[in-house]
GROMACS .gro file of C-alpha atoms in nm:
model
  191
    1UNK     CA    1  -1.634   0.613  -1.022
    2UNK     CA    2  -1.512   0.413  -1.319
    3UNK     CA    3  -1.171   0.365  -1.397
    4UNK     CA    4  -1.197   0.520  -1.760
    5UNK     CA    5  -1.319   0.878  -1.589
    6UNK     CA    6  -1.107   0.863  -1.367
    7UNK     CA    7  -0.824   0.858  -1.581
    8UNK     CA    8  -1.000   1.073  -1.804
    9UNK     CA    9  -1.021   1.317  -1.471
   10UNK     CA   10  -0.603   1.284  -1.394
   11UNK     CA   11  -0.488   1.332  -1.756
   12UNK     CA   12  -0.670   1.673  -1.751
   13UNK     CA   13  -0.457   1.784  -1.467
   14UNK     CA   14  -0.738   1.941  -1.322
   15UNK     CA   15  -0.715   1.983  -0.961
   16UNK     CA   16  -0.775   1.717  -0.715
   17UNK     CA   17  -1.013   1.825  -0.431
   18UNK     CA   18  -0.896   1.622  -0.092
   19UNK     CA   19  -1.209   1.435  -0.009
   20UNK     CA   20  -1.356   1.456  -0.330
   21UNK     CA   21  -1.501   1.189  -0.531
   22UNK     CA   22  -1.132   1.179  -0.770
   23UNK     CA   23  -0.936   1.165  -0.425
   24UNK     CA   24  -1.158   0.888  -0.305
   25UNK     CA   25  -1.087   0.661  -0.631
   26UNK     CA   26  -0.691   0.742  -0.623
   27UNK     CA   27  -0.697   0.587  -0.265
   28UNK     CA   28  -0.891   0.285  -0.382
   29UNK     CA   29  -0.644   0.205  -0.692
   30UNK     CA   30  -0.345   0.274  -0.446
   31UNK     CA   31  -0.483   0.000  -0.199
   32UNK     CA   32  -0.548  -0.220  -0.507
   33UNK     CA   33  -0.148  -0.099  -0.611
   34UNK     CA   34  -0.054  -0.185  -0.263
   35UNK     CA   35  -0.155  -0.555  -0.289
   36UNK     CA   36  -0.048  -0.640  -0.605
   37UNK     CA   37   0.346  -0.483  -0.569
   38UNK     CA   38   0.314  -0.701  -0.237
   39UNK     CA   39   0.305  -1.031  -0.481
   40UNK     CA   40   0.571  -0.868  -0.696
   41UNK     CA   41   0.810  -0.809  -0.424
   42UNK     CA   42   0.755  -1.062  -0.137
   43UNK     CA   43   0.881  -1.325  -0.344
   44UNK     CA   44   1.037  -1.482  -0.633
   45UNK     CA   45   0.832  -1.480  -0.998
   46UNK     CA   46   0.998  -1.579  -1.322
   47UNK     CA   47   1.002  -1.334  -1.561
   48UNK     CA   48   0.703  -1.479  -1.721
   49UNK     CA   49   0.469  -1.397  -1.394
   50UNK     CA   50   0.629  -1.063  -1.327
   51UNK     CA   51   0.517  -0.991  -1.649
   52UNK     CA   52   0.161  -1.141  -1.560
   53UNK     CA   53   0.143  -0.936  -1.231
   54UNK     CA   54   0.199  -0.573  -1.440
   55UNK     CA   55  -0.043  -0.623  -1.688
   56UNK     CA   56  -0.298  -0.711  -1.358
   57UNK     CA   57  -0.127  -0.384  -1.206
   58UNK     CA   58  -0.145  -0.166  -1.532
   59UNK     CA   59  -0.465  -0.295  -1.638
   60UNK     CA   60  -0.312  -0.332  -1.984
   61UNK     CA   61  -0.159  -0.532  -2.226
   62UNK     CA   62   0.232  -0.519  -2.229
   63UNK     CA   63   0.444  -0.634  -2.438
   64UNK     CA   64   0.617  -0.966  -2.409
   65UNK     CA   65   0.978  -0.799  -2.405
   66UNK     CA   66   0.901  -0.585  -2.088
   67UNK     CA   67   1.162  -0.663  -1.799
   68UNK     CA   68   1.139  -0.553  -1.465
   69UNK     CA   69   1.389  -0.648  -1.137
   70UNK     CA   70   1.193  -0.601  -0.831
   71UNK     CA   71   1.133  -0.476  -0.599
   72UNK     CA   72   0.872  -0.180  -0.767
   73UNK     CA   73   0.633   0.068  -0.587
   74UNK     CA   74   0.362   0.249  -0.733
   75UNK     CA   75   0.051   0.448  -0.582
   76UNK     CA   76  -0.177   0.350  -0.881
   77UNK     CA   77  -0.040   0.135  -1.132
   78UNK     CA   78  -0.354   0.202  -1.403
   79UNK     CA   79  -0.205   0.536  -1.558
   80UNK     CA   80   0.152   0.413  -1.654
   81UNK     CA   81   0.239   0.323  -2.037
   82UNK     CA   82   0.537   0.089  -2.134
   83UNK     CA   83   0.660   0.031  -2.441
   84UNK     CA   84   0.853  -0.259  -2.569
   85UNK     CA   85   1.183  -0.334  -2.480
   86UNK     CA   86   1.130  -0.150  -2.180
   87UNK     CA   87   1.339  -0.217  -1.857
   88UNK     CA   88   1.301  -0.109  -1.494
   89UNK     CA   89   1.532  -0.202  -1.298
   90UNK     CA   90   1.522  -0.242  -0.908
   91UNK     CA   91   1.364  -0.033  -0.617
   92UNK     CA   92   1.213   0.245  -0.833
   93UNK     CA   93   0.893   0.445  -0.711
   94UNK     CA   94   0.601   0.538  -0.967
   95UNK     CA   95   0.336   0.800  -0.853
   96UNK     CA   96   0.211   0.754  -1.156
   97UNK     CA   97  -0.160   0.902  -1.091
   98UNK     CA   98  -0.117   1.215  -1.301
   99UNK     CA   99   0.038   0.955  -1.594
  100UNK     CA  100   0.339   0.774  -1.706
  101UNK     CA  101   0.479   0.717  -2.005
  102UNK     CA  102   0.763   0.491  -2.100
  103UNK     CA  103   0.877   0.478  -2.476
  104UNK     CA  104   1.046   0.193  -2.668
  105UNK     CA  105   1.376   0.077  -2.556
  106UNK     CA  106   1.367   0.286  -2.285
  107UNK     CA  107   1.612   0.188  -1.986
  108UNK     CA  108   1.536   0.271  -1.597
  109UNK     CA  109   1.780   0.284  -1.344
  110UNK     CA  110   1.763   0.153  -0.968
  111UNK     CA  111   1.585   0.364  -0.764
  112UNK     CA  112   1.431   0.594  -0.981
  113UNK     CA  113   1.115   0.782  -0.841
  114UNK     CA  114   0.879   0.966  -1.122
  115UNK     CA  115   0.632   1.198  -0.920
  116UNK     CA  116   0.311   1.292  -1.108
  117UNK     CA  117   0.138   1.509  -0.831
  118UNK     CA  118   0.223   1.846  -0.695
  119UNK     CA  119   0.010   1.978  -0.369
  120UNK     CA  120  -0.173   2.271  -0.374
  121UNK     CA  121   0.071   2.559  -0.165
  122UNK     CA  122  -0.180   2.738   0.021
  123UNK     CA  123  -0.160   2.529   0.400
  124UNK     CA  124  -0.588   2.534   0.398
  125UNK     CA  125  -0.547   2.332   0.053
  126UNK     CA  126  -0.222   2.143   0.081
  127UNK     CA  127  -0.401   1.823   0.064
  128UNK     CA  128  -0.548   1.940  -0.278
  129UNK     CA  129  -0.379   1.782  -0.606
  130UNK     CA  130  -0.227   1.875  -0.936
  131UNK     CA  131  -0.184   1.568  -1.195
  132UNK     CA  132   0.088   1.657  -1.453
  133UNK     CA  133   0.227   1.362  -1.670
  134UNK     CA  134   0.535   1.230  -1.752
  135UNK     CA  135   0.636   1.150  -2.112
  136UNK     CA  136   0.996   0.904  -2.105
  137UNK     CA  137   1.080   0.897  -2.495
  138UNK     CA  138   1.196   0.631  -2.693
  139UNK     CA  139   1.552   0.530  -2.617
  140UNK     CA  140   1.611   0.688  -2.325
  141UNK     CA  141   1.849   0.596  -2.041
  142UNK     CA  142   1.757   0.693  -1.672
  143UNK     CA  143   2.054   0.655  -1.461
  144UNK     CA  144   2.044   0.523  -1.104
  145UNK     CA  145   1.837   0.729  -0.850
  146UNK     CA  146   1.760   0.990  -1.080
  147UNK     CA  147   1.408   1.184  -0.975
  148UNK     CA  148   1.150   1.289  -1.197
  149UNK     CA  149   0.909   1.594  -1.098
  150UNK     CA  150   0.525   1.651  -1.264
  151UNK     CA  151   0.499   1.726  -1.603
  152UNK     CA  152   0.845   1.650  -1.759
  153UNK     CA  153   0.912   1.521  -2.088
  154UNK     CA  154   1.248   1.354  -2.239
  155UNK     CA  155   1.315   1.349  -2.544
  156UNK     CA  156   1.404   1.008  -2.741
  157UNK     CA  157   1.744   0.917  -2.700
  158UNK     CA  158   1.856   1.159  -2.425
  159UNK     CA  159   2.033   1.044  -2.099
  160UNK     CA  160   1.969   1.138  -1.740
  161UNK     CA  161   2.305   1.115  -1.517
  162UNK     CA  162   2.278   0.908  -1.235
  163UNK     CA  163   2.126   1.119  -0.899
  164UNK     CA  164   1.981   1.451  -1.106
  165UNK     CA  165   1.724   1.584  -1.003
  166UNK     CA  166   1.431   1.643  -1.369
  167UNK     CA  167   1.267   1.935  -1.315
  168UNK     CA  168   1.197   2.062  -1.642
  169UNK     CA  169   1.187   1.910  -2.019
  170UNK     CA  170   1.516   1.734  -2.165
  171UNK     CA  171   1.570   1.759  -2.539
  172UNK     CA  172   1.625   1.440  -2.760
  173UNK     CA  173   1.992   1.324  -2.768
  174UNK     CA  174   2.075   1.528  -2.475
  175UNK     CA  175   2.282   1.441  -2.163
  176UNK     CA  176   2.187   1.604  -1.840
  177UNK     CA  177   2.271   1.576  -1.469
  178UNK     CA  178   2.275   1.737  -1.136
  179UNK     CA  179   2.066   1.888  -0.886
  180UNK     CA  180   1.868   2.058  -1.051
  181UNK     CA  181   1.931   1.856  -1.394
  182UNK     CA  182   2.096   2.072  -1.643
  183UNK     CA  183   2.223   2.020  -1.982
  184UNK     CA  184   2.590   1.847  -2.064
  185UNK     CA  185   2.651   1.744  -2.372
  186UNK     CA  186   2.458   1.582  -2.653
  187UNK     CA  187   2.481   1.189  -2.747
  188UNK     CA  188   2.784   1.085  -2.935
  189UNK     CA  189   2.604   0.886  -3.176
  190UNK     CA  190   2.983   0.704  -3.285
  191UNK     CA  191   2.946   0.540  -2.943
   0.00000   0.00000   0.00000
């Protein structure tokens, strides 16, 4: 199977049949994921070649004023978008299969996992998957070992409190935290 159907297949968020031809490529690109975070993290790389080593990982063309502190985990690598002036900062886990985006200016804390896959309930099925993306907006500030579940969006400009738990969409501006995230405050723009 060819990378572009596969994506093509996850951005659907059609179900993922355990065994299937789809299940068979996501466990190829996650070996392929698996080497390549084992250069980024093993050792030391200037900013320069940790910017080399994501755009092999991503398959893609980032922008020169991505930053990222290692170490970084991700089961695919091929389905996440960064904008510019993106940073991620250290120990945070991408399941990024079902799709990640990353806006502009956008600011990730340490230890920050974004999940992309939910498993089918039923126990005869539980190895059966359900792709739903996640859309970061531009401007947005994820605070340390905040978690991300399938198919959230935040807005531009919002912030996520350090240790919530995302479960649902986050309007622009807004502040949320807790387990599960709920809504605080807006953003005092005279900051």
């Amino acid at each position: 199977m060819e990378l572009n159907e596969f994506l093509k297949i996850m951005d659907s968020g059609e179900r993922v049949i355990a065994g299937s031809d789809v299940h068979i490529k996501m466990c190829e690109l996650s070996q392929e994921a698996l080497s390549i975070t084992m250069k980024i993290n093993n050792q030391y790389h200037t900013p320069k070649e940790l910017h080399q080593l994501m755009c092999e990982l991503t398959s893609r063309n980032l922008d020169e004023s991505f930053r990222l502190f290692p170490p970084f985990y991700t089961d695919c690598g091929k389905n996440l978008k960064v904008g510019k002036n993106v940073f991620i900062n250290a120990c945070c886990q991408f399941q990024d299969q079902g799709g990640i985006t990353i806006g502009d200016g956008s600011l990730i804390g340490h230890h920050v996992v974004m999940a992309t896959l939910n498993h089918a309930q039923s126990p005869k099925n539980r190895g059966d998957m359900y792709p739903k993306p996640i859309v970061i907006g531009k401007n947005v500030w994820v605070g340390a070992n905040v978690t991300i579940l399938p198919g959230v969006t935040i807005g531009d400009g919002a912030i996520i409190a350090a240790g919530a738990v995302v479960t649902r969409d986050v309007p622009e501006n807004a502040i949320v935290g807790g387990v599960p995230a709920r809504y605080i405050k807006q953003v005092d723009e005279m900051d």
